[in-house]
XYZ file of C-alpha atoms in Angstrom:
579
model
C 36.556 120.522 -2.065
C 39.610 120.951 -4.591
C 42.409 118.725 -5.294
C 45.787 120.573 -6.495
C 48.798 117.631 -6.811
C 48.669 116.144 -3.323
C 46.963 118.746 -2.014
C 43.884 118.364 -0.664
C 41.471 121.396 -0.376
C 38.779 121.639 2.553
C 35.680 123.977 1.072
C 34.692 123.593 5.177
C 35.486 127.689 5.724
C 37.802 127.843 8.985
C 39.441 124.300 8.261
C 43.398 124.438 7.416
C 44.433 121.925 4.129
C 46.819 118.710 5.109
C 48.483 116.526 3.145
C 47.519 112.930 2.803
C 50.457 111.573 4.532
C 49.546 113.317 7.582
C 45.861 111.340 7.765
C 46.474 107.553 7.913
C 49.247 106.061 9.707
C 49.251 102.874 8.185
C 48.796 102.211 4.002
C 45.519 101.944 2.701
C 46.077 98.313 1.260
C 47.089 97.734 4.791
C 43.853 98.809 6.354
C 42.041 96.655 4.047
C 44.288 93.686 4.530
C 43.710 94.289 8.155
C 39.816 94.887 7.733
C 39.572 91.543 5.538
C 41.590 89.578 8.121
C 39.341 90.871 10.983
C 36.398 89.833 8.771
C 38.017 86.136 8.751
C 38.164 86.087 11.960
C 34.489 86.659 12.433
C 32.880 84.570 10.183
C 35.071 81.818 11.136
C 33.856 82.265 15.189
C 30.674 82.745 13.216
C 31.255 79.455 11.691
C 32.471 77.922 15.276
C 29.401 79.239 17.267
C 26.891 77.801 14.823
C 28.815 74.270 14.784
C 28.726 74.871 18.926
C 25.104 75.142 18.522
C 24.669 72.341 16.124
C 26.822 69.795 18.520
C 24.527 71.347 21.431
C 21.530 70.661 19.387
C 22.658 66.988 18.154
C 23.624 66.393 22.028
C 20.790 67.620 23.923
C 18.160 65.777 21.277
C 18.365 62.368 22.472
C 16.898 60.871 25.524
C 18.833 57.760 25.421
C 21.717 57.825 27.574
C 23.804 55.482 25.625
C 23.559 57.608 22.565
C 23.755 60.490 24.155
C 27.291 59.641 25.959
C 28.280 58.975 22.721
C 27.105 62.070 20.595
C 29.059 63.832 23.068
C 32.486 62.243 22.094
C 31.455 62.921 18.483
C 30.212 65.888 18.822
C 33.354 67.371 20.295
C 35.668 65.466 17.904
C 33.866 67.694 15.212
C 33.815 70.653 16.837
C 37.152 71.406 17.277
C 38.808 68.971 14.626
C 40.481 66.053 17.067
C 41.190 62.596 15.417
C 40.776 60.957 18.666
C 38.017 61.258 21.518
C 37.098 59.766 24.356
C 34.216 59.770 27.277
C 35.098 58.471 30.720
C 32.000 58.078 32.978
C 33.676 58.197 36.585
C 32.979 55.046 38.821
C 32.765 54.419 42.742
C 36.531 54.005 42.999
C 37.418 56.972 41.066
C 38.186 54.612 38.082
C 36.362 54.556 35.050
C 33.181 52.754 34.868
C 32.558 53.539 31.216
C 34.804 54.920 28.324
C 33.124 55.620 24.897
C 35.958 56.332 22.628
C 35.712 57.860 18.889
C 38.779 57.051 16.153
C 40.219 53.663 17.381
C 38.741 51.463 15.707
C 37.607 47.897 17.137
C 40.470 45.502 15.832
C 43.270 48.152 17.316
C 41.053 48.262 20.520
C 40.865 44.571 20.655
C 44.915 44.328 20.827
C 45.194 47.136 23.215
C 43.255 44.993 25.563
C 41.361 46.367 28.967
C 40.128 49.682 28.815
C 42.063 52.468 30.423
C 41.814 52.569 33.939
C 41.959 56.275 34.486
C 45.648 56.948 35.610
C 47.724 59.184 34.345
C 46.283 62.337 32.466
C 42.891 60.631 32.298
C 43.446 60.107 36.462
C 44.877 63.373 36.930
C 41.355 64.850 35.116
C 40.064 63.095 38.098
C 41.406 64.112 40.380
C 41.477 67.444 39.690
C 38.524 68.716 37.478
C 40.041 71.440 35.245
C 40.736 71.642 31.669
C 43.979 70.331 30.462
C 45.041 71.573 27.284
C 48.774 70.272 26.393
C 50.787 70.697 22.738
C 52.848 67.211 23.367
C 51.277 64.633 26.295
C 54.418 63.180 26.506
C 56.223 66.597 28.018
C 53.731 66.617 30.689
C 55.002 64.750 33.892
C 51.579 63.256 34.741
C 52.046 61.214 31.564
C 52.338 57.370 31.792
C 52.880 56.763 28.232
C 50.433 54.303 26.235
C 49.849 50.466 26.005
C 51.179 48.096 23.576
C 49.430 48.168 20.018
C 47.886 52.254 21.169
C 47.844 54.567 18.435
C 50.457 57.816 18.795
C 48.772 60.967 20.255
C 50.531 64.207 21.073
C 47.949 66.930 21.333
C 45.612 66.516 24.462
C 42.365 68.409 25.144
C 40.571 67.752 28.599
C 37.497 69.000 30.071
C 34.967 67.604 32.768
C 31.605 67.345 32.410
C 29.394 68.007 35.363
C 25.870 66.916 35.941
C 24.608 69.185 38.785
C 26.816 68.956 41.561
C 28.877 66.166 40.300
C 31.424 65.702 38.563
C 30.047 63.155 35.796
C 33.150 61.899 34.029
C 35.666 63.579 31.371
C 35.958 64.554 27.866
C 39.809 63.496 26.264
C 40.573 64.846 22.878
C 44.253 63.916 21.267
C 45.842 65.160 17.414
C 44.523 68.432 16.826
C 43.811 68.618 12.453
C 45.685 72.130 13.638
C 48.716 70.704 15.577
C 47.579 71.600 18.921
C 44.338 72.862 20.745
C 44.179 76.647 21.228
C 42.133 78.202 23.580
C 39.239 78.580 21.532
C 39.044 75.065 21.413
C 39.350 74.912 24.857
C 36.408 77.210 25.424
C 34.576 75.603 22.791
C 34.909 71.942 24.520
C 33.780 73.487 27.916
C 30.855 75.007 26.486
C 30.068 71.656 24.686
C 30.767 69.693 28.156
C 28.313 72.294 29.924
C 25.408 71.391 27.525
C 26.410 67.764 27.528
C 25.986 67.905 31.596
C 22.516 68.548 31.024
C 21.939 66.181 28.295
C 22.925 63.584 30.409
C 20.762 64.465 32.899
C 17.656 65.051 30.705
C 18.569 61.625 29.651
C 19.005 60.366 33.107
C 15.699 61.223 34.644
C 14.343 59.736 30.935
C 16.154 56.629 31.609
C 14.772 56.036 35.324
C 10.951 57.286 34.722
C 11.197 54.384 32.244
C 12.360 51.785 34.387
C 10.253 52.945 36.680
C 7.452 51.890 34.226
C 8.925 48.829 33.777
C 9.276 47.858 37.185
C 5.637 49.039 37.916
C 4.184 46.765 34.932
C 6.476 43.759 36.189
C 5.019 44.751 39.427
C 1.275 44.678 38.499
C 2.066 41.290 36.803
C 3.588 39.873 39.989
C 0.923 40.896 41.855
C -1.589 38.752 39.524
C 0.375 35.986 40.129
C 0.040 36.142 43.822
C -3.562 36.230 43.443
C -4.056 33.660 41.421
C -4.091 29.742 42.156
C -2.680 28.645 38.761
C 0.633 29.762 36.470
C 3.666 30.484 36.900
C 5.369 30.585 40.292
C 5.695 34.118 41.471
C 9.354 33.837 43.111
C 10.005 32.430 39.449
C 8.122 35.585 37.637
C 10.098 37.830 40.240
C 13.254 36.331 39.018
C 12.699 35.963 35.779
C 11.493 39.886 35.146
C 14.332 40.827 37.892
C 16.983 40.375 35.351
C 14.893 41.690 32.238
C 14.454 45.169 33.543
C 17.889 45.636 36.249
C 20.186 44.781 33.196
C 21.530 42.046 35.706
C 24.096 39.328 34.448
C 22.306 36.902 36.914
C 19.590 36.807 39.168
C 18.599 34.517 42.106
C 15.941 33.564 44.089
C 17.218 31.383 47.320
C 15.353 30.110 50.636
C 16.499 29.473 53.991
C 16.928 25.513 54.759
C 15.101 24.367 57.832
C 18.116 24.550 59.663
C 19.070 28.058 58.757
C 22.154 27.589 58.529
C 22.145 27.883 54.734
C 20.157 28.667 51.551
C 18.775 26.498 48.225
C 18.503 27.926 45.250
C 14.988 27.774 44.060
C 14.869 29.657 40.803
C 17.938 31.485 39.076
C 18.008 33.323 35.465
C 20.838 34.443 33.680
C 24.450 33.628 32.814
C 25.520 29.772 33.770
C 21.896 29.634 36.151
C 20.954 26.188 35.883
C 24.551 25.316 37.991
C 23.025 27.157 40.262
C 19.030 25.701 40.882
C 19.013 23.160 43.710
C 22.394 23.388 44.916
C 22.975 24.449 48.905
C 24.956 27.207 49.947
C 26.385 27.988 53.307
C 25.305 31.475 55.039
C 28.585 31.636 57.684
C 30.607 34.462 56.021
C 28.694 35.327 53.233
C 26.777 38.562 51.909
C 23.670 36.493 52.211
C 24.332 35.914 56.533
C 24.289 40.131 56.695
C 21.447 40.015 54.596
C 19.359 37.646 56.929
C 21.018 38.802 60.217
C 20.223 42.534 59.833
C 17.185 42.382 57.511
C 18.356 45.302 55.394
C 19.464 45.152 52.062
C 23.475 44.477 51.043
C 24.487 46.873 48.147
C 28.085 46.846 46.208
C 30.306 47.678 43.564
C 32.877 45.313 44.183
C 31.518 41.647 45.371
C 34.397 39.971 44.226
C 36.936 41.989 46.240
C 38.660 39.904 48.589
C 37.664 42.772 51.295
C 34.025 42.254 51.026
C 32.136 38.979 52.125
C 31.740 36.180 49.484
C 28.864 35.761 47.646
C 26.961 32.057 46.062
C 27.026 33.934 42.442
C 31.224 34.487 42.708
C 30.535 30.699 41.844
C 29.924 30.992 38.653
C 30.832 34.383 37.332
C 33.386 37.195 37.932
C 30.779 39.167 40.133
C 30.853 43.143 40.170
C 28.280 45.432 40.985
C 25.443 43.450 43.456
C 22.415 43.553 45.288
C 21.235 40.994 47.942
C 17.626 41.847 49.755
C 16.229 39.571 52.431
C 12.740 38.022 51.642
C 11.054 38.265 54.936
C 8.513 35.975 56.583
C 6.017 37.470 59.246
C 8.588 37.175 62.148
C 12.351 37.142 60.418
C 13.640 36.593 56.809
C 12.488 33.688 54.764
C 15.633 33.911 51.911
C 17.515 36.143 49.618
C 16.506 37.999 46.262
C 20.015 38.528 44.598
C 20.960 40.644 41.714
C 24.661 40.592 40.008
C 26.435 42.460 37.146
C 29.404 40.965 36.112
C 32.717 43.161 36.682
C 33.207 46.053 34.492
C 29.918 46.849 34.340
C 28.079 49.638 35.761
C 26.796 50.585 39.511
C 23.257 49.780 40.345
C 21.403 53.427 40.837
C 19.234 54.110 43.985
C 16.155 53.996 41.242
C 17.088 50.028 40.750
C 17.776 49.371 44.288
C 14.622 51.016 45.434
C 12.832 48.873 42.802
C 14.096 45.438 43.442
C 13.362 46.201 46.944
C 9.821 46.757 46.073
C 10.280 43.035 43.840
C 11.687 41.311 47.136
C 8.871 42.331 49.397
C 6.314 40.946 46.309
C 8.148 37.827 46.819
C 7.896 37.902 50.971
C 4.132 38.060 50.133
C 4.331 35.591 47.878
C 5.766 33.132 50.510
C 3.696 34.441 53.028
C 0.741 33.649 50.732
C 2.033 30.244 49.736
C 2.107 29.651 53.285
C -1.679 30.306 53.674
C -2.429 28.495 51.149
C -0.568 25.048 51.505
C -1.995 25.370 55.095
C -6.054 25.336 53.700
C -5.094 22.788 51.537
C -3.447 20.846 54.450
C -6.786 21.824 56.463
C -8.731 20.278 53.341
C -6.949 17.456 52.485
C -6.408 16.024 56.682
C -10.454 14.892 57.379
C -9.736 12.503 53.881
C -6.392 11.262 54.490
C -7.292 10.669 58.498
C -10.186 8.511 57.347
C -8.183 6.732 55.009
C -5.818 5.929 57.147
C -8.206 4.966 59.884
C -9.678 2.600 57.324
C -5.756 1.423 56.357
C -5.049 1.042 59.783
C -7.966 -0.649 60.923
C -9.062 -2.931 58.024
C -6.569 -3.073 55.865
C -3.675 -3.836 57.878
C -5.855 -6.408 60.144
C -7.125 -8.320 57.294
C -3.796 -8.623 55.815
C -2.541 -10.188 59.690
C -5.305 -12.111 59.508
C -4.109 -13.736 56.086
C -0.464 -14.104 57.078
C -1.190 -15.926 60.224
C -3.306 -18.439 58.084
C -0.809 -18.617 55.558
C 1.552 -19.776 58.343
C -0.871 -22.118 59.870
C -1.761 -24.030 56.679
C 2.769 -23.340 55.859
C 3.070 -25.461 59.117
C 0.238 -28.489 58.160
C 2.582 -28.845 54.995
C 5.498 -30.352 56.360
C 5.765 -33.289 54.292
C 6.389 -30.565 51.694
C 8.698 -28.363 52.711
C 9.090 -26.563 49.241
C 5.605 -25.723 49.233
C 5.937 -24.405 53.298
C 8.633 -22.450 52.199
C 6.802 -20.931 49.438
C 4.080 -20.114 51.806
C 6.691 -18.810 54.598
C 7.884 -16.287 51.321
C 4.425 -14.934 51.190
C 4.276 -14.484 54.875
C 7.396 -12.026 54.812
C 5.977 -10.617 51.500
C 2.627 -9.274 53.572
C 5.060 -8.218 56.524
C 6.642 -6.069 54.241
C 3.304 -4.740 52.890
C 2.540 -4.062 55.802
C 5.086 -1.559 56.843
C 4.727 -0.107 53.401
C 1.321 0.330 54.564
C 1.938 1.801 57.808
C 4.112 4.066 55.956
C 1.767 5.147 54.243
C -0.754 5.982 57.351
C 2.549 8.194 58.362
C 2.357 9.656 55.223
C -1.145 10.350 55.565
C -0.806 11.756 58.493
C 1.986 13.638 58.911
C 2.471 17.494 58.225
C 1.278 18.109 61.866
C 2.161 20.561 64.024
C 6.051 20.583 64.391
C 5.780 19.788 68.095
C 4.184 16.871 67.208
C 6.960 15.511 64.334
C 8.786 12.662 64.751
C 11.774 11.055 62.374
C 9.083 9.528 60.197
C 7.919 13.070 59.039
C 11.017 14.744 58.900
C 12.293 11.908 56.376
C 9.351 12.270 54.430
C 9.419 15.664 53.905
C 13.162 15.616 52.950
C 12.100 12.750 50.327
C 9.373 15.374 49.424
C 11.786 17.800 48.626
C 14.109 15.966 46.460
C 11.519 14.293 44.557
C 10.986 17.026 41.299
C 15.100 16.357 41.408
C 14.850 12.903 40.710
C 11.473 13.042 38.334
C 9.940 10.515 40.445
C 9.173 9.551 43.726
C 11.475 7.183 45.579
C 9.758 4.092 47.470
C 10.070 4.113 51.772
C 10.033 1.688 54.174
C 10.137 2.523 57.844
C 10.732 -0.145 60.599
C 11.467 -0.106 64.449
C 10.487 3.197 66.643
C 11.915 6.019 65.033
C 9.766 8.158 66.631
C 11.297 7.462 69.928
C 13.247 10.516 71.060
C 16.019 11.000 69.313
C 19.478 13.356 70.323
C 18.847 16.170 68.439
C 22.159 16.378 66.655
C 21.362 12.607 65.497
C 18.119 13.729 64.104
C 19.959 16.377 61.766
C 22.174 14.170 60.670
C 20.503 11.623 59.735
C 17.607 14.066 57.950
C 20.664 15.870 55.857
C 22.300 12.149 55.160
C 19.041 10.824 53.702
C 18.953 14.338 51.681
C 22.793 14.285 50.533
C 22.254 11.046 49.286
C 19.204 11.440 47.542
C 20.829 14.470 46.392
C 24.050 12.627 44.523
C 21.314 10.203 42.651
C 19.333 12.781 41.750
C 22.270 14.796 40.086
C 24.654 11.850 39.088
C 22.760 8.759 38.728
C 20.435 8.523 36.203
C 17.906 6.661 37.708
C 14.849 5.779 37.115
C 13.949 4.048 40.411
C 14.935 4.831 43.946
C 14.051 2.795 47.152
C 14.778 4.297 50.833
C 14.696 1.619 53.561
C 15.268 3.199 56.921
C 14.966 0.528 59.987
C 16.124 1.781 64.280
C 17.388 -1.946 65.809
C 18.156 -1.672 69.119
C 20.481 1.468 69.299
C 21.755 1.139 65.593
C 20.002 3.002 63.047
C 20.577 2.430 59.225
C 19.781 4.133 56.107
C 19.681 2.133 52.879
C 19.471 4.197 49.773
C 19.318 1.423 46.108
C 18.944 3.062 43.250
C 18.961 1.444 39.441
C 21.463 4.018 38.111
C 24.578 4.067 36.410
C 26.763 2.484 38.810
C 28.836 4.824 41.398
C 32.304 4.593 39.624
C 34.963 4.801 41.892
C 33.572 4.900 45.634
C 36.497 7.246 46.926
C 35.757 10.147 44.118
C 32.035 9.921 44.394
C 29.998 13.059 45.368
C 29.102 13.553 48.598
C 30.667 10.578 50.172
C 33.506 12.006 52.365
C 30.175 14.313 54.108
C 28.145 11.501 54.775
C 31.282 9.596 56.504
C 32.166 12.315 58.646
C 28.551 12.712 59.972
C 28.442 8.864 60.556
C 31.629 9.080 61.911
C 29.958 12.084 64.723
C 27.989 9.243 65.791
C 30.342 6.294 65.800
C 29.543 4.572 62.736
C 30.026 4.601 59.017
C 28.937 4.959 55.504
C 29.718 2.466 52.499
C 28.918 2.760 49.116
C 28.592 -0.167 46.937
C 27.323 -1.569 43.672
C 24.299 -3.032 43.940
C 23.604 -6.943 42.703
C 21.484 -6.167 39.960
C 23.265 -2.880 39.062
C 23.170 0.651 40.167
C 24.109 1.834 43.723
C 23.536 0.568 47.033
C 24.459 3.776 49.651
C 24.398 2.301 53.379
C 24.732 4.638 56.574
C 24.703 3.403 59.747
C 24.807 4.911 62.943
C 24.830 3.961 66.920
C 22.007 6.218 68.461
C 23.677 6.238 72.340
């Protein structure tokens, strides 16, 4: 080759020379500019991919959900230089159940108030699953402008994020570092959101293999319970580890009353539970009447709605997401395991229904068991008590008449001194009233028979039974007349829940420390006389309970008064015509 003043020279025999400005058609400083700029390009997609992969890799190595949801929103933040981000996890309503958000801080969040609600963009994301990429989010018609206190954002980057088949929830990205999002960004963020689907999932199937561990180890202890005599009570232990592993806000363990008309509390854990142990709740209209009318389990999202039946929990706390489950008995349902998250909070998954399912037919056993085994200690306990009584009835109570008619026959030799008589006479009535203290007690003794064979006696004894770990002591009875005569059986209910209710308002309001129930059928009026040594009742019209007991006095032509009593405390009398 030879070079002769811009002439080049092929040696290649055959080949014609050319000039140099017939080769290139651009500059060579263009070219390289060109070349270098290409080379920028490439190294900085270089430099994107390997920060894709690193946000991949930072995403999809975690097994906890919670962080996981939330490396997302960082993640993509980085990746494509937004000073805002946001994750909304898509709820049964097509709201949003859960939004992580990245770049407002807590304060500003705190002054913006409630969470978004997914309307506008964030709705129309929902509604339609496709990226939205946008240079100003106010030129976009879908836009519904920003709360009070809500930092400005123009830029808007949106992308779903699907786990399998389903559309997850949505990544938001506002204020490009750039301006606006380009495409790259775009592709970037749906690359992200495709790893992130599976990261959630990963972390998913993590989440519920754990609790499924959890529930099997609350399980096994549950089980241990029921086979053992001693401890703790396992409808308590169901409740108690109910709450621990469903993340519920409150938890509740209720039986049917007698009349099954309604439920009692028996044990209750969580937020504001102790307003809730002991108190009666009506079943007409309620979650807990489906519950025990179909036998199936009650799931929802949305207790509180107006649309969907009322619930005993709404009492105490705004009630979202909720699961009642019948606790059944060998023929029909016995009462009502319910779990509650407050509103806001998330859905109970098929894994946690499924498992407290599995916790409410450990506690149907456990009644079932408790059954079976107050019934051999019944079986136990019956050849003692019937020879006591026997003995009560057939010495005691004769040597006592025995005494009291010679008290009154030396009381009647003494009438030059009738102090002394009358001193005697006193004794008399003292032994009467021994006696029937005595023959309650043979009742006592006796009863818990079969409930063809109950009578009044039992039924307020049992009722007095029940109340009794209420008031921290038992309360002293006194039966007289024939109250096991039979009785209209609308009569008999009332006056078994008017004993109750009243027990009931000294147990919660009283403070007593001694309680005596007198309960006497003269003729065809029956009367209930409740003393306690409380507090006092106050003001009669306000007190608890006392517009009930008049209007089921009032069913049966009679009436209910409550007084102070002479030495203090509370005298509550209900009385009643029986025909």
């Amino acid at each position: 080759m030879a070079e002769d003043r811009g002439v080049t020279v092929c040696a290649v025999e055959g080949v014609p020379p050319t000039r140099r400005a017939d080769v290139p058609k651009l500059e060579i400083d263009e070219l390289v500019d060109q070349f270098l700029e290409r080379a920028d390009e490439i190294k900085r997609a270089r430099g994107r991919v390997w920060a894709l992969l690193q946000s991949i890799e930072s995403v999809t190595g975690d097994l906890s959900l919670e962080r996981v949801l939330r490396r997302i929103v960082e993640s993509a933040c980085e990746l494509v230089g937004a000073q805002y981000g946001a994750l909304g996890v898509i709820g049964h309503d097509s709201g949003l159940e859960q939004f992580i958000h990245i770049g407002v801080d807590d304060e500003i969040a705190k002054r913006i108030g409630h969470l978004p609600e997914g309307k506008g963009l964030l709705g129309a994301l929902i509604t339609d699953p496709r990226p939205i990429r946008l240079r100003h989010m106010t030129d976009d018609s879908r836009s519904t402008g920003f709360p009070a206190g809500h930092p400005q954002m123009e830029s808007f980057l949106g992308v779903p994020v699907h786990v399998r088949d389903e559309v997850y929830g949505n990544l938001y990205l506002a204020n490009s570092e750039n301006g606006e999002f380009s495409a790259d960004d775009e592709e970037l963020v749906v690359a992200l959101a495709l790893a992130a689907g599976t990261a959630i999932s990963n972390a998913r199937l993590y989440r519920e293999a754990e609790l499924r561990q959890r529930w099997l180890e609350a399980s096994a202890e549950v089980q241990e319970q029921l086979l053992s005599t001693s401890g703790e009570d396992p409808l308590r232990t169901i409740a108690r580890r109910s709450i621990e592993i469903a993340d519920a806000d409150l938890v509740t363990v209720g039986l049917l009353t007698p009349d099954r008309d309604g439920f009692v509390i028996e044990f209750a854990f969580g937020e504001r539970a102790e307003e809730l142990v002991a108190r009666r709740f009506p079943l007409t209209g309620t979650i807990g009447e489906r519950v025990i009318a179909g036998g199936e389990p009650y799931v929802t999202a949305i207790a509180g709605d107006p649309q969907v039946p009322s619930t005993h929990v709404a009492t105490v706390i705004e009630v979202g997401p909720l699961i009642s489950l019948p606790l059944r008995g060998n023929e029909e349902p016995r009462g009502l395991l319910t779990l509650a998250r407050k509103r806001g909070r998330r859905d109970f998954t098929e894994t946690e229904v499924a498992m407290a399912a599995g916790f409410a037919s450990h506690a149907s056993v456990a009644l079932e068991l408790a059954d079976v085994r107050a019934a051999e200690q019944k079986m136990i306990m019956l050849e003692d008590r019937d020879r006591i009584a026997r003995d009560l009835h057939d010495h005691v109570i004769q040597e006592l008449f025995a005494i009291g008619l010679s008290i009154e026959g030396v009381a009647g030799q003494l009438q030059s001194i009738p102090a002394l008589a009358d001193r005697l006479r006193n004794r008399v009535e003292d032994l009467d009233r021994a006696i029937r203290r005595i023959r309650t007690s043979i009742f006592e003794l006796r009863g818990n028979l079969a409930v063809s064979q109950e009578g009044l006696r039992l039924s307020i004894l049992e009722v007095i039974s029940d109340v009794t770990p209420a008031l921290g002591f038992p309360p002293s009875v006194s039966f007289a007349g024939l109250l096991d005569l039979q009785l209209p059986e609308m009569l008999t209910q009332d006056v078994i829940a008017a004993v109750r209710e009243t027990l009931t308002n000294v147990a919660k309001h009283a403070h007593a420390t001694s309680v005596s129930v007198d309960v006497e059928l003269a003729g065809d009026e029956l009367t209930i006389n409740v003393a306690d040594n409380g507090v006092g009742v106050g003001d009669p019209s306000t007190a608890s309970g006392v517009a009930n007991l008049r209007t089921r006095a009032g069913h049966h032509h009679g009436s209910f008064v409550l007084t102070a009593g002479p030495g203090g405390g509370t005298v509550a009398i209900w009385r009643v015509r029986t025909r």
